[in-house]
Short mmCIF file of C-alpha atoms in Angstrom, two decimals:
data_model
loop_
_atom_site.label_atom_id
_atom_site.label_comp_id
_atom_site.label_asym_id
_atom_site.label_seq_id
_atom_site.Cartn_x
_atom_site.Cartn_y
_atom_site.Cartn_z
CA MET A 1 88.06 -41.33 -307.15
CA THR A 2 91.58 -40.57 -306.03
CA THR A 3 92.81 -39.32 -302.70
CA SER A 4 95.57 -36.78 -302.44
CA SER A 5 98.59 -37.32 -300.26
CA TRP A 6 97.39 -34.42 -298.07
CA GLY A 7 94.94 -36.60 -296.27
CA GLY A 8 91.74 -36.94 -298.25
CA GLY A 9 89.44 -34.61 -296.32
CA GLY A 10 89.23 -30.91 -297.00
CA GLY A 11 89.77 -30.06 -293.33
CA SER A 12 93.34 -31.31 -293.10
CA VAL A 13 94.36 -29.39 -296.24
CA ALA A 14 92.95 -26.19 -294.77
CA VAL A 15 94.79 -26.75 -291.49
CA ARG A 16 98.09 -27.38 -293.28
CA LEU A 17 97.69 -24.29 -295.46
CA TRP A 18 96.87 -22.20 -292.39
CA CYS A 19 99.99 -23.52 -290.61
CA CYS A 20 102.16 -22.75 -293.66
CA GLY A 21 100.76 -19.23 -293.84
CA LEU A 22 101.41 -18.68 -290.15
CA LEU A 23 104.96 -19.98 -290.54
CA MET A 24 105.55 -17.56 -293.43
CA LEU A 25 104.25 -14.62 -291.43
CA LEU A 26 106.38 -15.49 -288.42
CA SER A 27 109.51 -15.91 -290.51
CA GLY A 28 109.05 -12.54 -292.22
CA GLY A 29 108.20 -13.96 -295.62
CA GLY A 30 104.62 -12.75 -295.66
CA GLY A 31 105.00 -10.89 -298.97
CA GLY A 32 105.97 -7.32 -299.63
CA GLY A 33 109.49 -8.30 -300.66
CA GLY A 34 111.14 -6.98 -297.52
CA ALA A 35 110.33 -3.36 -298.39
CA VAL A 36 109.17 -2.65 -294.85
CA ALA A 37 111.46 -0.15 -293.12
CA GLN A 38 112.95 -1.52 -289.94
CA ARG A 39 114.30 0.56 -287.07
CA SER A 40 117.76 -0.06 -285.81
CA PRO A 41 117.88 -1.55 -282.32
CA ALA A 42 119.72 1.53 -281.00
CA ALA A 43 116.91 3.89 -282.08
CA THR A 44 114.21 1.95 -280.21
CA PRO A 45 114.35 2.25 -276.42
CA ALA A 46 114.28 -1.06 -274.57
CA TYR A 47 111.60 0.23 -272.19
CA LYS A 48 108.68 2.54 -272.82
CA THR A 49 109.67 4.95 -270.07
CA LEU A 50 110.46 8.63 -270.71
CA SER A 51 114.19 7.98 -270.43
CA GLY A 52 114.17 4.56 -272.12
CA LYS A 53 115.75 3.08 -268.98
CA PRO A 54 114.20 0.21 -267.00
CA PRO A 55 111.32 1.30 -264.75
CA LEU A 56 111.97 1.68 -261.05
CA VAL A 57 110.28 -0.92 -258.89
CA ILE A 58 109.38 0.36 -255.43
CA ALA A 59 107.81 -2.21 -253.13
CA LYS A 60 105.98 -0.29 -250.40
CA GLY A 61 105.37 -2.77 -247.63
CA GLY A 62 106.94 -5.56 -249.66
CA PHE A 63 104.68 -7.86 -251.69
CA SER A 64 101.65 -6.92 -249.62
CA GLY A 65 99.09 -8.38 -252.01
CA VAL A 66 100.27 -11.86 -251.03
CA PHE A 67 101.61 -11.35 -247.48
CA PRO A 68 100.69 -8.91 -244.70
CA ASP A 69 101.91 -5.37 -245.41
CA SER A 70 105.45 -4.74 -244.09
CA SER A 71 105.96 -8.32 -242.89
CA ARG A 72 109.32 -10.03 -243.33
CA ASN A 73 107.80 -12.51 -245.79
CA ALA A 74 106.38 -9.64 -247.89
CA TYR A 75 109.83 -8.05 -248.22
CA VAL A 76 111.65 -11.32 -248.91
CA PHE A 77 109.11 -12.31 -251.57
CA ALA A 78 109.27 -8.85 -253.20
CA LEU A 79 113.04 -9.15 -253.53
CA SER A 80 112.92 -12.68 -254.87
CA SER A 81 110.17 -12.12 -257.44
CA THR A 82 111.11 -8.77 -259.01
CA SER A 83 114.10 -7.18 -260.71
CA GLY A 84 117.42 -6.96 -258.93
CA ASP A 85 117.26 -3.20 -258.48
CA THR A 86 113.97 -3.17 -256.56
CA THR A 87 113.74 -0.56 -253.81
CA LEU A 88 111.98 -1.57 -250.61
CA TRP A 89 109.95 1.15 -248.91
CA CYS A 90 109.49 0.67 -245.20
CA ASN A 91 107.80 2.95 -242.68
CA VAL A 92 110.32 2.63 -239.85
CA GLN A 93 109.02 2.94 -236.30
CA LEU A 94 111.46 2.91 -233.37
CA THR A 95 111.03 0.73 -230.29
CA LYS A 96 111.96 1.74 -226.72
CA ASP A 97 115.42 0.16 -227.14
CA GLY A 98 116.03 1.98 -230.45
CA VAL A 99 115.37 -0.90 -232.85
CA GLY A 100 113.69 0.06 -236.10
CA ILE A 101 110.70 -2.04 -237.16
CA CYS A 102 108.67 -1.86 -240.35
CA LEU A 103 105.03 -1.06 -239.63
CA ARG A 104 102.59 0.65 -241.94
CA ASP A 105 101.14 2.79 -239.13
CA LEU A 106 102.43 4.61 -236.04
CA LEU A 107 99.55 3.16 -234.03
CA MET A 108 100.40 -0.50 -233.59
CA ASP A 109 96.80 -1.51 -232.90
CA ASN A 110 96.00 -0.55 -236.53
CA CYS A 111 98.37 -3.15 -237.95
CA THR A 112 99.24 -5.72 -235.25
CA SER A 113 97.58 -7.75 -232.52
CA ILE A 114 99.31 -5.81 -229.71
CA ASN A 115 96.00 -4.92 -228.05
CA LEU A 116 95.46 -8.64 -227.36
CA ALA A 117 98.96 -9.15 -225.92
CA TYR A 118 99.04 -5.96 -223.83
CA PRO A 119 95.42 -4.90 -223.18
CA ALA A 120 96.44 -2.24 -220.63
CA GLY A 121 99.15 -0.73 -222.84
CA LYS A 122 97.05 1.95 -224.53
CA LYS A 123 98.62 5.42 -224.21
CA ALA A 124 98.09 8.91 -225.59
CA TYR A 125 100.70 11.11 -227.29
CA ILE A 126 100.55 14.36 -229.22
CA VAL A 127 101.84 13.56 -232.71
CA ASN A 128 102.24 16.43 -235.19
CA GLY A 129 100.00 18.59 -233.01
CA GLU A 130 97.24 15.99 -232.85
CA LEU A 131 96.29 13.78 -229.90
CA LYS A 132 96.68 10.09 -230.81
CA LYS A 133 95.53 7.24 -228.57
CA GLY A 134 96.63 3.64 -228.97
CA TRP A 135 99.65 1.36 -228.70
CA PHE A 136 102.96 2.90 -229.84
CA PRO A 137 106.23 1.08 -230.67
CA ILE A 138 108.21 3.53 -228.50
CA ASP A 139 106.59 2.02 -225.38
CA TYR A 140 107.93 -1.53 -225.99
CA ASN A 141 111.30 -3.26 -226.31
CA MET A 142 111.94 -5.29 -229.42
CA SER A 143 112.19 -8.51 -227.42
CA SER A 144 108.65 -8.07 -226.09
CA LEU A 145 107.27 -7.29 -229.54
CA GLN A 146 109.04 -10.11 -231.35
CA THR A 147 107.57 -12.92 -229.30
CA VAL A 148 103.91 -11.97 -229.05
CA ILE A 149 102.89 -9.52 -231.74
CA CYS A 150 101.50 -10.59 -235.11
CA GLU A 151 100.99 -8.48 -238.20
CA CYS A 152 97.37 -8.08 -239.25
CA GLN A 153 95.81 -7.40 -242.60
CA PRO A 154 93.16 -4.69 -242.85
CA ILE A 155 89.61 -5.63 -241.87
CA ILE A 156 88.87 -6.63 -245.47
CA PHE A 157 91.09 -9.74 -245.50
CA GLN A 158 92.47 -11.28 -242.32
CA LEU A 159 93.70 -14.70 -243.43
CA PHE A 160 97.27 -14.10 -242.15
CA ASP A 161 96.52 -12.52 -238.77
CA PRO A 162 98.14 -14.91 -236.26
CA ARG A 163 100.76 -16.29 -238.67
CA PHE A 164 103.32 -13.50 -239.17
CA THR A 165 105.34 -11.91 -236.36
CA VAL A 166 106.86 -8.42 -236.36
#
């Protein structure tokens, strides 16, 4: 009984033949004699958008799946982990001293811990014809918000609550 130089067992021959076949397919030599029509690179758009241009990336609230919505870390991470032409969408709320801050809601108690820092600060304003009660950015200076207020996740997931400041 003789042994072939392929290794003796039937399994190794099958593996080598499979690898050779895969190599032929990947290199374009899978048969057919090259009769397959190929498109020119100019005719095929680089992206499958209607215009063929790169898709627009709009990060509303930054990378809010990883960090609290509209936090500084969410915006920094969104810019560092996506394409260079990413647009950041921020809901700007103005403070008493005219500083714009990014918050996902006009009522600060819906997205920060302001009610813990200023328990007596709840006010009422008519906004778009509707009475709203809560804590509003317009009632506070940026310096008072920066030192004590933390961004909060929705009720569903509050891992970040005391860790990220406005």
